[in-house]
Coordinates of N, CA and C in Angstrom, one line a residue:
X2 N 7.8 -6.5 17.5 CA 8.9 -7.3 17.1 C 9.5 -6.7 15.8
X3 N 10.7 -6.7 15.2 CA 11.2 -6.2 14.1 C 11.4 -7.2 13.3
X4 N 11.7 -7.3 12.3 CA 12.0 -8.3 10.8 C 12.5 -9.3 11.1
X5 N 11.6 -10.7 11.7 CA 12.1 -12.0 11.7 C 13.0 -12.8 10.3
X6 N 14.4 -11.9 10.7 CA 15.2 -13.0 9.8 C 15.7 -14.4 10.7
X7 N 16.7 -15.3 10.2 CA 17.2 -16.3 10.5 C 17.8 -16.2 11.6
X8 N 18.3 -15.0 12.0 CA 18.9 -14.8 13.0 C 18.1 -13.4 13.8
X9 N 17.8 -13.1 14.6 CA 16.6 -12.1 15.2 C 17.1 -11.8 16.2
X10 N 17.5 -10.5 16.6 CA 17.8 -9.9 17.7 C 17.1 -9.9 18.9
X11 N 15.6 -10.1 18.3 CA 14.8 -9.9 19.2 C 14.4 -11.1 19.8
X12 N 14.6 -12.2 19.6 CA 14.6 -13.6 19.9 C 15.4 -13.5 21.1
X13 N 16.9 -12.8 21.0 CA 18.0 -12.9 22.3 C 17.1 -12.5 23.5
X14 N 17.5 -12.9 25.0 CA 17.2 -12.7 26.1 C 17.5 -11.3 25.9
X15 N 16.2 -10.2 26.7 CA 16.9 -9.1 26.6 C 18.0 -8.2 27.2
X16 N 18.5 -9.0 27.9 CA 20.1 -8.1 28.3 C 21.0 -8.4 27.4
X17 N 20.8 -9.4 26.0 CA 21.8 -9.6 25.2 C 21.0 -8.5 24.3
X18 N 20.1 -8.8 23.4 CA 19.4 -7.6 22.6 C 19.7 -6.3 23.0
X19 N 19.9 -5.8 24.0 CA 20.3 -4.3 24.4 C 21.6 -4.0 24.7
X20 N 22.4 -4.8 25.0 CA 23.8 -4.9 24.8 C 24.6 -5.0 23.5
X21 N 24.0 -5.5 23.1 CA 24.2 -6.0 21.4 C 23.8 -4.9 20.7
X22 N 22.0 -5.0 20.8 CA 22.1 -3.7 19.9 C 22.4 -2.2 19.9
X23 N 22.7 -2.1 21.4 CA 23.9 -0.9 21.4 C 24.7 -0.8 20.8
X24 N 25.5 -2.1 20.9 CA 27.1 -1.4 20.3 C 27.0 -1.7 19.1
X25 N 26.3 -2.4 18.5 CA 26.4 -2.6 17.3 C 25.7 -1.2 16.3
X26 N 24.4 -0.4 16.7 CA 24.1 0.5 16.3 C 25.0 1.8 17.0
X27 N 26.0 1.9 17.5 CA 26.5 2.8 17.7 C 27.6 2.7 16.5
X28 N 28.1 1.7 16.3 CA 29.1 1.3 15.7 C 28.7 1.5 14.0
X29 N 27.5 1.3 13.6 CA 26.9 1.9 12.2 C 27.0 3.3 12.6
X30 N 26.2 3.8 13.6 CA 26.2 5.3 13.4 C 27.6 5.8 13.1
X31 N 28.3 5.6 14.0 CA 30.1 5.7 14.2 C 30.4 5.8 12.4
X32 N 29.8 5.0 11.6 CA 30.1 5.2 10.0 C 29.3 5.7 9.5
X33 N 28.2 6.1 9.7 CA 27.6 6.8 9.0 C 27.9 8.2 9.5
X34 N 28.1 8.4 10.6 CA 28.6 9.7 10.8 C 29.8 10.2 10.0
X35 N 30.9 9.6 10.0 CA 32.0 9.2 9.5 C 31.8 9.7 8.4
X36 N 30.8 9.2 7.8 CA 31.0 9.0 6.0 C 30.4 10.2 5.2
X37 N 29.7 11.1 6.2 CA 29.1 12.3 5.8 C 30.0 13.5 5.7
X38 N 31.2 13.1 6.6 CA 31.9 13.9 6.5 C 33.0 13.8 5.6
X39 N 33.2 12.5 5.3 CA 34.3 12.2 4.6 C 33.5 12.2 2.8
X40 N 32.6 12.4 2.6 CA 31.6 12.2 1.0 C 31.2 13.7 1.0
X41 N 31.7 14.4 -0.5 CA 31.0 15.4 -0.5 C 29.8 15.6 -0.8
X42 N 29.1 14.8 -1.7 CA 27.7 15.1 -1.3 C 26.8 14.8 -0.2
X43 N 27.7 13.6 0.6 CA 26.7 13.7 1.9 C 26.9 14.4 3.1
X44 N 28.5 15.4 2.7 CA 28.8 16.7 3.3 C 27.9 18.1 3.4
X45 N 27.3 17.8 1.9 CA 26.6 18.9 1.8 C 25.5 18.9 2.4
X46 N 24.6 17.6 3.0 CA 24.0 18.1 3.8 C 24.3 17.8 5.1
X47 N 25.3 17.3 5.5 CA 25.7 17.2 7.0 C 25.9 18.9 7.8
X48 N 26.6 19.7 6.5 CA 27.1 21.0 6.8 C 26.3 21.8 7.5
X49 N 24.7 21.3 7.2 CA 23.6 22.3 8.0 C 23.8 22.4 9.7
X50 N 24.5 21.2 9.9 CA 24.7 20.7 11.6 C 25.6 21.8 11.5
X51 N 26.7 21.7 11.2 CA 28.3 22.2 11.4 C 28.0 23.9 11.1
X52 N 27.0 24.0 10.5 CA 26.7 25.7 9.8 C 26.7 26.8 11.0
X53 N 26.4 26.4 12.4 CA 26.4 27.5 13.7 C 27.4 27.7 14.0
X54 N 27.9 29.2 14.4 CA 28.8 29.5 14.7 C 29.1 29.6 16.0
X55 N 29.1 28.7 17.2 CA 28.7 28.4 18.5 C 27.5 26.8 18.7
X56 N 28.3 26.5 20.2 CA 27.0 25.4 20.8 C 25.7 25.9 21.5
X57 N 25.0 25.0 21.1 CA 24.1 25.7 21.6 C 22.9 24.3 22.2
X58 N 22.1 24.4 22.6 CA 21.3 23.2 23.1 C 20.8 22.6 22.1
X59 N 20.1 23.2 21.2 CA 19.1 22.6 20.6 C 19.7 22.3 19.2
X60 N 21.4 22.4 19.4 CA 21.8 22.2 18.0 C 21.7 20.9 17.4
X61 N 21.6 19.7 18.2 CA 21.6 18.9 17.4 C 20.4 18.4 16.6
X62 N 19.4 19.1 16.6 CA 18.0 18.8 15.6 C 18.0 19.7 15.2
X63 N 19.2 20.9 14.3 CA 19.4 21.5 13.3 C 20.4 20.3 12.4
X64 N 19.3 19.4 11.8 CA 19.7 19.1 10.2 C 19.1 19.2 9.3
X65 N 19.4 18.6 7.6 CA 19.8 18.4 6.9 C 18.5 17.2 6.6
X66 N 17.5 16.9 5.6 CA 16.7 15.8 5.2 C 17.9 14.7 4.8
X67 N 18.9 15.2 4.4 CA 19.8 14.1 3.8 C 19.9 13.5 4.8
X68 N 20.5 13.8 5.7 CA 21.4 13.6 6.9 C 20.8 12.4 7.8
X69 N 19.1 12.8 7.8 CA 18.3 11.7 8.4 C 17.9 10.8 7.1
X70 N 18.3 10.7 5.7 CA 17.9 9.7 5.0 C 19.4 8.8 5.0
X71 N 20.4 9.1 5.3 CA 21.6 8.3 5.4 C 21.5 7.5 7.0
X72 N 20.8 8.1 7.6 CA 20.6 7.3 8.9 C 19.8 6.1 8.7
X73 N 18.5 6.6 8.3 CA 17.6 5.8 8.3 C 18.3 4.6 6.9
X74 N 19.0 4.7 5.7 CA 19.4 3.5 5.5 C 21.0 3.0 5.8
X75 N 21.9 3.8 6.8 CA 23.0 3.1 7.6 C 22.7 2.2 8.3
X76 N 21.9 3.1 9.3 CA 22.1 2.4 10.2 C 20.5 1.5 10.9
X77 N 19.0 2.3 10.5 CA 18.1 1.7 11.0 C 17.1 0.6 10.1
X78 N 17.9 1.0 8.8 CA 17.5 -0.6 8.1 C 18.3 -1.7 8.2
X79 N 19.5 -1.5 8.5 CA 20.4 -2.7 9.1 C 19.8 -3.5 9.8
X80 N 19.5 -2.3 11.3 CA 19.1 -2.7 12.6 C 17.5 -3.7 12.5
X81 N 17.0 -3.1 11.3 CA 15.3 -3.6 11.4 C 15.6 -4.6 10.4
X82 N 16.4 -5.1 9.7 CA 17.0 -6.6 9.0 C 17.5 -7.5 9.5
X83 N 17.8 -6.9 10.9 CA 18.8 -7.7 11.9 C 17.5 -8.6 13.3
X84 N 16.7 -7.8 12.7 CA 15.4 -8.2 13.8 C 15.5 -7.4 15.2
X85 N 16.2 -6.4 15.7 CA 15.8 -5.9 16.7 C 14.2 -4.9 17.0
X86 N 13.7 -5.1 18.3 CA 12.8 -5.4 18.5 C 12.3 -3.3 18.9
X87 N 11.1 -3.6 18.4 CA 10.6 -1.9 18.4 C 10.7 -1.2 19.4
X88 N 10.6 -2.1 20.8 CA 10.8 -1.5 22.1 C 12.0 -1.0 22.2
X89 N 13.0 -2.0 21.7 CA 14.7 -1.6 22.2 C 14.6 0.2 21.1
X90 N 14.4 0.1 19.7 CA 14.5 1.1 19.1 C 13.8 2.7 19.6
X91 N 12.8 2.1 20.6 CA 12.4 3.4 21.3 C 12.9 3.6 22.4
X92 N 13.3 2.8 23.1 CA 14.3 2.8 24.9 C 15.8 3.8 24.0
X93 N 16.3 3.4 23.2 CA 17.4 3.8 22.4 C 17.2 5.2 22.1
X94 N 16.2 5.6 21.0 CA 15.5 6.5 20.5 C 15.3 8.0 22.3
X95 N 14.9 7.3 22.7 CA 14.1 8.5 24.2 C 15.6 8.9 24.8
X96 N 16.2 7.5 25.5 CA 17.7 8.2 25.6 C 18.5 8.8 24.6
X97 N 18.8 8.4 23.8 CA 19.5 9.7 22.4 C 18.7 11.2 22.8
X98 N 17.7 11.3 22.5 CA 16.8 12.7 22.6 C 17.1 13.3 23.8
X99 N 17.4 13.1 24.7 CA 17.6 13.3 26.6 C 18.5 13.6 26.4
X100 N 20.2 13.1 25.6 CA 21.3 13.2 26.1 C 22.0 14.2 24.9
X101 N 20.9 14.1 23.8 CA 21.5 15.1 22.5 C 21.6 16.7 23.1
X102 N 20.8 17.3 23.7 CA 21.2 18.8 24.3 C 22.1 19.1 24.9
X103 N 22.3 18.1 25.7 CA 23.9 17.9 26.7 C 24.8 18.3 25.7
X104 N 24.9 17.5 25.1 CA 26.3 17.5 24.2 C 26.5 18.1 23.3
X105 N 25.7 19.5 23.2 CA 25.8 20.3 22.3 C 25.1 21.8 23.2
X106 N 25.7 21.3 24.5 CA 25.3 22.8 25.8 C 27.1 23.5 25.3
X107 N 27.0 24.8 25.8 CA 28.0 25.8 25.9 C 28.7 26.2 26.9
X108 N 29.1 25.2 27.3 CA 29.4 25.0 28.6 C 31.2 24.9 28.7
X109 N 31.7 25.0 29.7 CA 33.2 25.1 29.6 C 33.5 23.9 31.5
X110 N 33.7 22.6 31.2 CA 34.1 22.3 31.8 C 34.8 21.3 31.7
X111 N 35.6 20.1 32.4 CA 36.3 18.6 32.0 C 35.9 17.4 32.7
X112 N 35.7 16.7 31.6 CA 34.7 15.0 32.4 C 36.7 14.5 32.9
X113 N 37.1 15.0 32.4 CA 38.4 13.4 33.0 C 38.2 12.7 32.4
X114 N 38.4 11.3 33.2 CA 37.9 9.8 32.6 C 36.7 9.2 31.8
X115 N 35.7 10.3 31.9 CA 34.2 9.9 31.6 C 34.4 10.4 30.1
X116 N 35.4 10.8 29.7 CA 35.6 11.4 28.1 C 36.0 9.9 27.3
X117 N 37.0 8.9 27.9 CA 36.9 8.1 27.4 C 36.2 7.0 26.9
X118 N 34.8 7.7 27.5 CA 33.7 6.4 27.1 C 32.5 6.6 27.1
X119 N 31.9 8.3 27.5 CA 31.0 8.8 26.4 C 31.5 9.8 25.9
X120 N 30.5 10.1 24.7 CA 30.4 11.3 23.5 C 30.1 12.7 23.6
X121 N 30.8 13.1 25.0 CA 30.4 14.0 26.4 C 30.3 15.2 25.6
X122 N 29.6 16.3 26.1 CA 29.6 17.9 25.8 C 31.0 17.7 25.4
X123 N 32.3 17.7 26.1 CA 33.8 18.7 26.4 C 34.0 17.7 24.7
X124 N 33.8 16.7 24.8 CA 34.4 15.8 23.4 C 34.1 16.5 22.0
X125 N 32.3 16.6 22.3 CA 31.5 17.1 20.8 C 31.9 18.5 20.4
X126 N 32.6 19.5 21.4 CA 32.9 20.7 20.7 C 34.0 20.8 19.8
X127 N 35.0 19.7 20.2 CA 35.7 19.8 18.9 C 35.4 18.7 17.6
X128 N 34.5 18.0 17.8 CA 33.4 18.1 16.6 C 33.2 19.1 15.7
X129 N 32.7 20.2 16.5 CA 32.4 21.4 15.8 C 33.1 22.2 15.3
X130 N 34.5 22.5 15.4 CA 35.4 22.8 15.3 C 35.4 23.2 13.5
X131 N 36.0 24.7 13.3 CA 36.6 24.9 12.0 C 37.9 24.0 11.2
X132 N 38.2 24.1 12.2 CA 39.8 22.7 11.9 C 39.3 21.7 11.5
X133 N 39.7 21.2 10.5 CA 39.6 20.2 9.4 C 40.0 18.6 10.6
X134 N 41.2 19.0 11.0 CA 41.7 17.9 12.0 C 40.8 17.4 12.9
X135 N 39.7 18.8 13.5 CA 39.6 18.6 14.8 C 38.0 18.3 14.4
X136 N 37.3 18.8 13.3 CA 36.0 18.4 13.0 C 35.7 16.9 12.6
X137 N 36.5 16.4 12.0 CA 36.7 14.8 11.6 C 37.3 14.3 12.4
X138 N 36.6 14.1 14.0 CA 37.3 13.5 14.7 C 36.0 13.1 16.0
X139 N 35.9 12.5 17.0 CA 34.5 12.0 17.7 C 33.4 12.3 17.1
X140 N 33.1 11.1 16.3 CA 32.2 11.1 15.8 C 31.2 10.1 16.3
X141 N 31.4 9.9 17.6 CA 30.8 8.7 18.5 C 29.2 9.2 18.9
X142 N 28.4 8.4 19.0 CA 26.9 9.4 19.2 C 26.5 9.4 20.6
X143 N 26.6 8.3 21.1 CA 26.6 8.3 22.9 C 28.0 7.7 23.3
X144 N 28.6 7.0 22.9 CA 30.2 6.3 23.5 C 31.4 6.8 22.7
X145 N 32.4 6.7 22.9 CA 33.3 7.5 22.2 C 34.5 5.9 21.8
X146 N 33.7 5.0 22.4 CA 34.5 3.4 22.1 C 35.5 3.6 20.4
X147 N 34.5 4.1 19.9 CA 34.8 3.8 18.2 C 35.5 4.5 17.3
X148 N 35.8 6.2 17.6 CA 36.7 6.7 17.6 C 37.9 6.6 18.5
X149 N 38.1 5.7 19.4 CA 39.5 5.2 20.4 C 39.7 4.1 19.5
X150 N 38.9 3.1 18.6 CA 39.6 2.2 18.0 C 40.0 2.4 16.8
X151 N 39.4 3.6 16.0 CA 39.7 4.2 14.8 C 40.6 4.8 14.6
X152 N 40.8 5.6 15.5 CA 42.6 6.7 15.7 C 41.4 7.9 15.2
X153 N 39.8 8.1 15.7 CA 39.3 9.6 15.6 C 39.2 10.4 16.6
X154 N 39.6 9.9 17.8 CA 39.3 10.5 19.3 C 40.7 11.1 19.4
X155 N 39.7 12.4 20.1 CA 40.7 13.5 21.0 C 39.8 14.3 22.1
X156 N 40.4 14.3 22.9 CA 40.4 14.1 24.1 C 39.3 15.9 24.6
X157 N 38.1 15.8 25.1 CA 37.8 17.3 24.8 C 38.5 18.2 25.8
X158 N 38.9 17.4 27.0 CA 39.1 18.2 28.1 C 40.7 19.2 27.4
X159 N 41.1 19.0 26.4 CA 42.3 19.6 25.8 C 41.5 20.7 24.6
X160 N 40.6 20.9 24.7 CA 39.7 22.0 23.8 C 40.4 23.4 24.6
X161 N 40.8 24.0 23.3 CA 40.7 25.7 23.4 C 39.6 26.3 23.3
X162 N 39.3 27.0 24.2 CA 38.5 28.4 24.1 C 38.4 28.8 23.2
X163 N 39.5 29.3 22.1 CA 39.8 30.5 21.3 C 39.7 29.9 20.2
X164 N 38.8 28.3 19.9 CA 38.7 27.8 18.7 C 37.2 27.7 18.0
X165 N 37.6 28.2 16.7 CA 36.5 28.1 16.0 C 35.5 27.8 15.8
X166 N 34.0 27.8 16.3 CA 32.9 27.3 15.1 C 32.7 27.0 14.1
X167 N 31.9 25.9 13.3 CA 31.2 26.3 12.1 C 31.8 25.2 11.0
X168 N 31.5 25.8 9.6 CA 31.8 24.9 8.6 C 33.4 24.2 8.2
X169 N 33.9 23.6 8.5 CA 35.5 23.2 8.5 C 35.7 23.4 6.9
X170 N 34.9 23.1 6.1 CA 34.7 23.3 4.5 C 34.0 24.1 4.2
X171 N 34.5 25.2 4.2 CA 33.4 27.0 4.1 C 33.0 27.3 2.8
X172 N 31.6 27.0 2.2 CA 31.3 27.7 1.4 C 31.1 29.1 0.9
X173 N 31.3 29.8 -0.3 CA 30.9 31.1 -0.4 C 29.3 31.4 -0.3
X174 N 28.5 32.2 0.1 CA 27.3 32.3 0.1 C 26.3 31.3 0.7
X175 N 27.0 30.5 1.4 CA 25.8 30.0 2.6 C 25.3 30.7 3.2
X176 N 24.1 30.3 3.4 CA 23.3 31.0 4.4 C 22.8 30.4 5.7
X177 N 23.3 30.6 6.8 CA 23.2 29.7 7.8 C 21.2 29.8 8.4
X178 N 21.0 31.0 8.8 CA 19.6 31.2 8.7 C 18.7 31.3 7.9
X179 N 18.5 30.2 7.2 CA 17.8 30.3 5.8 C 17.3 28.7 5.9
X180 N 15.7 28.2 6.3 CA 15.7 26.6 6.7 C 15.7 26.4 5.1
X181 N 14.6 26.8 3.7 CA 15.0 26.5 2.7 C 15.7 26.2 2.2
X182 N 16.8 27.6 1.9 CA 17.9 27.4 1.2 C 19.2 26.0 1.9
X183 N 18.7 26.1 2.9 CA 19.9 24.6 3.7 C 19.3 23.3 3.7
X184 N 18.2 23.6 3.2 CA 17.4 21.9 2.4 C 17.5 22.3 1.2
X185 N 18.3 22.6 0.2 CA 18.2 22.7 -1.2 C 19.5 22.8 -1.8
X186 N 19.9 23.4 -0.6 CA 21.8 23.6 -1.1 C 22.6 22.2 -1.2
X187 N 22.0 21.3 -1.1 CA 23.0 19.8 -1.5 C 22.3 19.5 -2.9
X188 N 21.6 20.3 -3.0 CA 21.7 19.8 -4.7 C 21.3 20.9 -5.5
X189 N 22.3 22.2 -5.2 CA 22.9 23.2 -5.9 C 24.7 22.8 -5.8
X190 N 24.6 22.6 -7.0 CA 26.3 22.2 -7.4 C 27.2 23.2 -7.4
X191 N 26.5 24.5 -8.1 CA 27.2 25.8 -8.2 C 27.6 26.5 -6.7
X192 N 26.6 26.4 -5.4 CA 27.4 26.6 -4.4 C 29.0 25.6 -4.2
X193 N 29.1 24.5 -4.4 CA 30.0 23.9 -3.9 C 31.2 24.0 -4.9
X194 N 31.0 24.3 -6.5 CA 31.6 24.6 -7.3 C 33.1 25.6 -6.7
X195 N 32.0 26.3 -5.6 CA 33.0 27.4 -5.6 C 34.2 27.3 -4.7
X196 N 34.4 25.8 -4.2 CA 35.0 25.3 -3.3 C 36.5 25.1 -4.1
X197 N 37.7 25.2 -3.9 CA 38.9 24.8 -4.8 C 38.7 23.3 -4.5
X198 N 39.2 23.2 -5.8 CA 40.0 21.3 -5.8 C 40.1 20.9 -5.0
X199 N 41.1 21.4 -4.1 CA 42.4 21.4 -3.1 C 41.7 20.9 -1.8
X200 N 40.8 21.8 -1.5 CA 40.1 21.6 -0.7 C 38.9 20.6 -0.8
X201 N 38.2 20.4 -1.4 CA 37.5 19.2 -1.5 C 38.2 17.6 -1.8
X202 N 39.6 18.2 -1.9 CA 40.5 16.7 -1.6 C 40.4 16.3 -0.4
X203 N 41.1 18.1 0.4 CA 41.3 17.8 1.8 C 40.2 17.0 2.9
X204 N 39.1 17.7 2.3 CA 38.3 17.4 3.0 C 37.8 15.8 2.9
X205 N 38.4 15.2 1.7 CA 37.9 13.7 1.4 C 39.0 12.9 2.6
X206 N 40.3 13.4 2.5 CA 41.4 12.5 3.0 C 41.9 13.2 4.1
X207 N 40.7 13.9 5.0 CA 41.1 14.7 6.2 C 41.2 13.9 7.4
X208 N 40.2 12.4 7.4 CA 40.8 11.4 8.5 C 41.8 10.7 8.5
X209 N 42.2 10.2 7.1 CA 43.6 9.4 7.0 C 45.0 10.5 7.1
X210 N 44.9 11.6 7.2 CA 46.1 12.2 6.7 C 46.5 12.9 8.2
X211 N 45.2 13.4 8.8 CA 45.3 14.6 9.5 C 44.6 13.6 11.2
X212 N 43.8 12.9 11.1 CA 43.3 12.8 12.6 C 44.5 12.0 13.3
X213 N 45.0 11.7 14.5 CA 46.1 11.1 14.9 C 46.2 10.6 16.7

């Protein structure tokens, strides 16, 4: 059972507990994902994700310590305050891990209609995208519900071939194969120093200005 507060998730019958605590923890993730990209220090370690230059399977458990400490207090101390129940957090947990390779295969095809409602391979590559537009944008972890209500969703099956990989906010001297140096580089100031103004504006007000 998880944290019997006043109100406990895990009390609900369970087709409401799993219903609920779906959307509801997708809908934290949906901000915490969000907000790593939009905060530059929690950019700095989100960037280890965004650091390959290509998809690849196993990309999505290339991160960042930060990256999993902004999780663990967005979205899974919420969830364990809220009282949902340890089972739901591993039924949740096993599917995420199964469906994270998918969505980060190298693959070139179009879901159609299935794009509007999960966080499909064709969606997540322009995630990855160098474009500032196109990286701050589905940031959905299994459903893509929350970027359609936000104005972050674009559509993958309209992905170019000929578009970029990698850091949308390119530092000088990163080193992308280097596991040390990309657990250390969020709190070396002088890499990020070397970023203009301009650009670390952009990158603050790249969802309000630029996603559409």
């Amino acid at each position: 059972m998880g944290y019997q507060s006043i109100f406990s998730l895990s009390n609900l019958p369970i087709f409401w507990e799993v219903a609920i605590g779906f959307l509801l923890m997708e809908y934290l993730s949906y901000w915490a994902h969000r907000l790593v990209h939009t905060q530059p220090l929690l950019w700095r370690g989100h960037a280890t994700h965004h650091s390959p230059s290509s998809m690849y399977w196993l990309n999505n458990f290339r991160n960042n310590l930060l990256s999993y400490l902004v999780a663990f207090a967005l979205v899974y101390t919420p969830m364990y305050l809220l009282g949902i129940s340890k089972e739901f957090l591993i039924f949740r947990f096993s599917i995420f891990i199964l469906l994270a390779p998918y969505q980060h295969i190298n693959a070139d095809f179009k879901m159609g209609f299935f794009n509007y409602i999960f966080s499909s391979a064709t969606n997540h590559r322009f995630h990855h995208s160098k474009i500032p537009k196109q990286a701050n944008s589905n940031f959905g972890l299994m459903v893509i519900f929350f970027d359609i209500l936000h104005g972050t969703f674009i559509n993958g099956d309209k992905y170019n071939k000929k578009t970029k990989m990698g850091l949308f906010s390119e530092v000088k001297d990163y080193i992308k194969h280097d596991f040390i140096f990309q657990e250390l580089a969020p709190y070396r100031p002088h890499l990020w120093n070397k970023q203009k103004e301009s650009k670390n504006k952009k990158l603050n007000t790249a969802l309000e200005r630029e996603v559409g």
